[in-house]
Short mmCIF file of C-alpha atoms in Angstrom, two decimals:
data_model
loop_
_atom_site.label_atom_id
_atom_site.label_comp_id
_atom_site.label_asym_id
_atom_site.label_seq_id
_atom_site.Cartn_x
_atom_site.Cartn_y
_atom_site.Cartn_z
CA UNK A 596 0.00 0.00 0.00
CA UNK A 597 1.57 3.66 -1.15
CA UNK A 598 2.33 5.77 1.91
CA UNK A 599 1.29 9.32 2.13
CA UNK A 600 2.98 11.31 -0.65
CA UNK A 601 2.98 15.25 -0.26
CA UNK A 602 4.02 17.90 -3.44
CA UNK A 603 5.73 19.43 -4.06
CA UNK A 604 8.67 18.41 -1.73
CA UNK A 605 10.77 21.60 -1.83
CA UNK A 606 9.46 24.99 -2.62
CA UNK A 607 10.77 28.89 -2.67
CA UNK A 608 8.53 31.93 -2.35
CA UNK A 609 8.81 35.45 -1.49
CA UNK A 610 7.42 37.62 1.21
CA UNK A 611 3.86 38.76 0.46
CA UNK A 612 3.64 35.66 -2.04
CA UNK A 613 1.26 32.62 -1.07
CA UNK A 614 1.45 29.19 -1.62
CA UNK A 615 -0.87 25.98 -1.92
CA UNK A 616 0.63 22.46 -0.99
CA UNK A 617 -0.69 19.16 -1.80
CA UNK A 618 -1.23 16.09 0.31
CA UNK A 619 -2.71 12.50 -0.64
CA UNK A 620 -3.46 10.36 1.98
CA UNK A 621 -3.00 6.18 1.92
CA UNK A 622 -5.72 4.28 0.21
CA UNK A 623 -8.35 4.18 2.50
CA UNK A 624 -7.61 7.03 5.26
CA UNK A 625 -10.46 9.54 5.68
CA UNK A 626 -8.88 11.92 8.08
CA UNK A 627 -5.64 14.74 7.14
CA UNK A 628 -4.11 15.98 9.32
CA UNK A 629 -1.77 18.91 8.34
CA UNK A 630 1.45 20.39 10.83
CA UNK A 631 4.43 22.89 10.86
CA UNK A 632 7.83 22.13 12.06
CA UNK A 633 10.58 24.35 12.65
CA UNK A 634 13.94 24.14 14.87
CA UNK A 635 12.10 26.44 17.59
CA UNK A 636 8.96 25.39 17.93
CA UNK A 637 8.79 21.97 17.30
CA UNK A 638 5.87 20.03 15.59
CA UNK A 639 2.96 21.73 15.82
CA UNK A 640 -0.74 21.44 14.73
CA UNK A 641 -2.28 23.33 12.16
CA UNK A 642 -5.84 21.54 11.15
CA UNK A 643 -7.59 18.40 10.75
CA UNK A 644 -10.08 17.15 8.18
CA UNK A 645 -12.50 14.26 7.66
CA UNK A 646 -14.49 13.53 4.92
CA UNK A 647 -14.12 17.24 4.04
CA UNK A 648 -14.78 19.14 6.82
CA UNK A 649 -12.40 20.75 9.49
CA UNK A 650 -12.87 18.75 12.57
CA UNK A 651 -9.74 20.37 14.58
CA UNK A 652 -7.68 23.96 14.25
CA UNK A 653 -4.81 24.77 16.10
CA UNK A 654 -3.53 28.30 16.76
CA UNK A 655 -2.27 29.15 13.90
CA UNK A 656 -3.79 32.52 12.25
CA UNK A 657 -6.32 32.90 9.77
CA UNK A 658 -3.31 33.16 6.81
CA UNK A 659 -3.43 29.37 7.05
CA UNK A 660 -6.24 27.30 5.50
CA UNK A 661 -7.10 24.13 3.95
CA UNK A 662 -9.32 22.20 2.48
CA UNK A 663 -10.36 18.26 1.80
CA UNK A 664 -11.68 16.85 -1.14
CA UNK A 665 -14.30 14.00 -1.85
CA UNK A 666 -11.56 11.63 -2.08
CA UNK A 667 -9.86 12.20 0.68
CA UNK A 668 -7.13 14.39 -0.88
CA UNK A 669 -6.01 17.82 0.94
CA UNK A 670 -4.58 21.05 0.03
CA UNK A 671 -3.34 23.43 2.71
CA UNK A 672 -2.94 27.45 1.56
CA UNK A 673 0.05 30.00 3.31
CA UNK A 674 -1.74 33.31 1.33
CA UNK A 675 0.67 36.42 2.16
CA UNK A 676 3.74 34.42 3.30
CA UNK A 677 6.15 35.54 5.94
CA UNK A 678 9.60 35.04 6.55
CA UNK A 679 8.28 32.64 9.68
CA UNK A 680 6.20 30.90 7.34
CA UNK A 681 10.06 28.99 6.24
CA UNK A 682 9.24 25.60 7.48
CA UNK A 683 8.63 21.58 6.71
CA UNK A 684 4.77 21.25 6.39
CA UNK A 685 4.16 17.45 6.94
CA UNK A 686 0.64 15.77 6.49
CA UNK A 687 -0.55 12.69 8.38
CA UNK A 688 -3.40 10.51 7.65
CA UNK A 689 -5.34 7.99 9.35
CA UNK A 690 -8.67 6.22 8.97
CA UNK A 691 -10.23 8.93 10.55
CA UNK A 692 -11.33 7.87 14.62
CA UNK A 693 -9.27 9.32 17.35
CA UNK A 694 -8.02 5.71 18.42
CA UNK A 695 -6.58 5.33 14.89
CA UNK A 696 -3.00 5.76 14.18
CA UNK A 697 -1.55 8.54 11.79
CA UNK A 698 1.17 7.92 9.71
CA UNK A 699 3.12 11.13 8.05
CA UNK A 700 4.17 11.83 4.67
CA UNK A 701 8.06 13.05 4.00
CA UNK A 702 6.93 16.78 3.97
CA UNK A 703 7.09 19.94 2.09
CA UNK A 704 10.29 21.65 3.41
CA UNK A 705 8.94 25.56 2.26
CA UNK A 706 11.74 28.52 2.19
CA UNK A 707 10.22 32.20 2.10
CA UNK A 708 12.70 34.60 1.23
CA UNK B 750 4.01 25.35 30.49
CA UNK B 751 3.87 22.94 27.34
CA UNK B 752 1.85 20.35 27.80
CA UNK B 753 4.31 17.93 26.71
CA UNK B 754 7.64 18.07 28.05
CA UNK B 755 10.37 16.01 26.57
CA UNK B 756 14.51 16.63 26.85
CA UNK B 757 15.85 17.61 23.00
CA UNK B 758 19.41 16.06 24.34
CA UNK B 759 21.28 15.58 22.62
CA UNK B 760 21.72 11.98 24.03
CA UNK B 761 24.63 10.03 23.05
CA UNK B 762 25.53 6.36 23.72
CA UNK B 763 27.73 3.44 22.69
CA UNK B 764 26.32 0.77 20.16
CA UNK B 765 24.81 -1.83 22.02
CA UNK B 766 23.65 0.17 24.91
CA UNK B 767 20.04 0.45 25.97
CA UNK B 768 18.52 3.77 25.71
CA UNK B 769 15.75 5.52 27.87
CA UNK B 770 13.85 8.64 26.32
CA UNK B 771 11.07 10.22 28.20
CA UNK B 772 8.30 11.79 28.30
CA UNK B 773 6.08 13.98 30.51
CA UNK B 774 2.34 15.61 30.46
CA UNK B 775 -0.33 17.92 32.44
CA UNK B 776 -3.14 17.16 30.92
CA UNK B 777 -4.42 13.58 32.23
CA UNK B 778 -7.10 13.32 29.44
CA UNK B 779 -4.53 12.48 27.22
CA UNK B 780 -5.16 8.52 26.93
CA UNK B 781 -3.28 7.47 23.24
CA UNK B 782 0.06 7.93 23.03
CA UNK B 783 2.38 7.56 20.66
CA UNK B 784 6.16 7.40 19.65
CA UNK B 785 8.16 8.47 15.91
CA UNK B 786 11.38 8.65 14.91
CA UNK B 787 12.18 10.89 12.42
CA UNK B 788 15.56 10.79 10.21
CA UNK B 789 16.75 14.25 9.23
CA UNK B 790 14.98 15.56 6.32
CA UNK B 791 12.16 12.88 6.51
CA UNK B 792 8.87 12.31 8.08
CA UNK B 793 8.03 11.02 11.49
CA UNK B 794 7.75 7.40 10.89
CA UNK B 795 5.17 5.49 14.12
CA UNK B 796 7.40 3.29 15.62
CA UNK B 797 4.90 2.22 18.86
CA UNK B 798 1.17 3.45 19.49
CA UNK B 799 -0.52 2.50 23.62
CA UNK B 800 -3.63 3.42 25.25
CA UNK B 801 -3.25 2.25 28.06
CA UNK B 802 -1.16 2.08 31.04
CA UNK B 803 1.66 -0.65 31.33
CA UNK B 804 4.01 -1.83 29.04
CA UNK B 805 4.03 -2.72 24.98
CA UNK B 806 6.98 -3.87 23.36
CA UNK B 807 7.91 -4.66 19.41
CA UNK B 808 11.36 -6.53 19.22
CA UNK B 809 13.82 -3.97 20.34
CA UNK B 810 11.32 -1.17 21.28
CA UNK B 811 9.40 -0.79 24.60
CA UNK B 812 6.78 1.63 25.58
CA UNK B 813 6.23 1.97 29.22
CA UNK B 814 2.84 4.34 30.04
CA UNK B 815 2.77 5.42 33.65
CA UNK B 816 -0.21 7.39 33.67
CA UNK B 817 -1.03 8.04 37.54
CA UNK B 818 2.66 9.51 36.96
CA UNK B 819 2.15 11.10 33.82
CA UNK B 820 4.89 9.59 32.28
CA UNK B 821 5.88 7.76 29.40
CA UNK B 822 8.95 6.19 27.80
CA UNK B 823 10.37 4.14 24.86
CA UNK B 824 13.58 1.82 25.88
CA UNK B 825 15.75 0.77 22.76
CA UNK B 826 17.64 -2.80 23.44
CA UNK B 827 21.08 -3.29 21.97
CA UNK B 828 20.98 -0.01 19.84
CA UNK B 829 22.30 0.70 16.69
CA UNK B 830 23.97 3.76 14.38
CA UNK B 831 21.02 3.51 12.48
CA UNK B 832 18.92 4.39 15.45
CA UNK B 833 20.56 7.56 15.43
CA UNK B 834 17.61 10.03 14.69
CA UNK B 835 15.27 12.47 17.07
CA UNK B 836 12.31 10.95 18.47
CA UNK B 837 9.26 12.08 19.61
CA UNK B 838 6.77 11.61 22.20
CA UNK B 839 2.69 12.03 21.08
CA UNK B 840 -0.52 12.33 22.41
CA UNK B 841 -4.15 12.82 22.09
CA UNK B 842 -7.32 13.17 24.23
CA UNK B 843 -10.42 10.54 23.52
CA UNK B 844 -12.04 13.89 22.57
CA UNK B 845 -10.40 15.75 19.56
CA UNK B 846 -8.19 14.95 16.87
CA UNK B 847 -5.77 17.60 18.06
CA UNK B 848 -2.01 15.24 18.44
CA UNK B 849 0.55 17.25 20.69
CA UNK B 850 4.21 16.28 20.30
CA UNK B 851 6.89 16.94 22.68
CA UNK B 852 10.17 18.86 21.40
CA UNK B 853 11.66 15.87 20.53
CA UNK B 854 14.79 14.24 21.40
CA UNK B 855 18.16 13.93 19.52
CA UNK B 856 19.59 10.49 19.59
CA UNK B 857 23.32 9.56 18.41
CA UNK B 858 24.47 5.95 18.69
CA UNK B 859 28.43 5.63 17.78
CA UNK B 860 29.43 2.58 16.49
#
């Protein structure tokens, strides 16, 4: 079975720019689950999605969004990128209760400039 | 105060030698919890997933859930260079879908 497979993997943008990233969860797995790590703050939660609604944010501010579609496929959106936006964006996906495990794709490692 | 706490190291030991990484949390209504390694430049990969208290182990991994303490850990038998990665603690409440991970901690095993 294909593990979760995020793209693009690497990715440059400017200040003021925004960006979209994409995220495909393994066969089966209703729930994405997207997060941001960086050196200082660690891994942290962004938003959850099942069967394409937004179940769970984190504190994270309105810049960040995302979406889910009908199979199971999610995009997250950075619009008007900051330098602290530089980051690996990794997506995990599970079948979709909160007993279930989550599994992680390898990330989108995301440089603003 | 984080509600997972967890030393970054790093942590260094000989090949062979059994490691201890650990774990602490505030909030008791977190029941699953979870431990990934993560290579550099890769995903966290689940290496061992309890809900309960008491131990769980998977050839040379054991997770050890103290929860009365709020404590967990993950021992590594006769470890390896190619153990040699951070891990991370995890955890959820039965109510959301919101997983908190601790800082993570560096491992280096030298051969």
């Amino acid at each position: 079975k294909a593990g979760v497979t995020q793209t693009p993997r690497y990715l440059i943008k400017t200040r003021g720019q925004q960006v979209t990233l994409s995220c495909s969860p393994i066969s089966g797995h209703r729930s994405v689950s997207w997060y941001q790590q960086t050196p200082g703050q660690g891994l942290q939660f962004l938003f959850e999605y099942f069967s394409e609604t937004q179940r769970n944010k984190g504190n994270f501010p309105g810049r960040f969004s995302g979406r889910q579609f009908s199979n199971s496929r999610s995009e997250m959106n950075v619009s008007t990128l900051e330098l602290g936006d530089s980051a690996l964006y990794l997506c995990a996906s599970s079948l979709g209760t909160v007993r279930d495990e989550q599994y992680f794709g390898p990330g989108t490692r995301l440089t603003v400039t | 105060q984080k509600e997972v706490e967890q030393d970054p190291g790093p942590l260094s030991v000989p090949e062979g030698a059994i490691v201890s990484l650990n774990c602490t949390y505030s909030n008791s209504a977190f029941q699953y919890f979870m431990w990934y390694r993560q290579y550099s430049r890769k995903g966290p990969e689940l290496l061992m997933y309890t809900y309960s208290s008491g131990n769980k182990e998977d050839g040379r991994f054991t997770a050890q859930v103290d929860k009365s303490s709020k404590y967990i850990s993950l021992f590594i038998r006769d470890s390896q260079p190619s153990d040699s990665a951070t891990y991370l603690c995890a955890m959820r409440t039965t109510g959301g879908f919101k997983t908190i991970f601790g800082a993570g901690t560096r491992l280096f095993v030298k051969a």
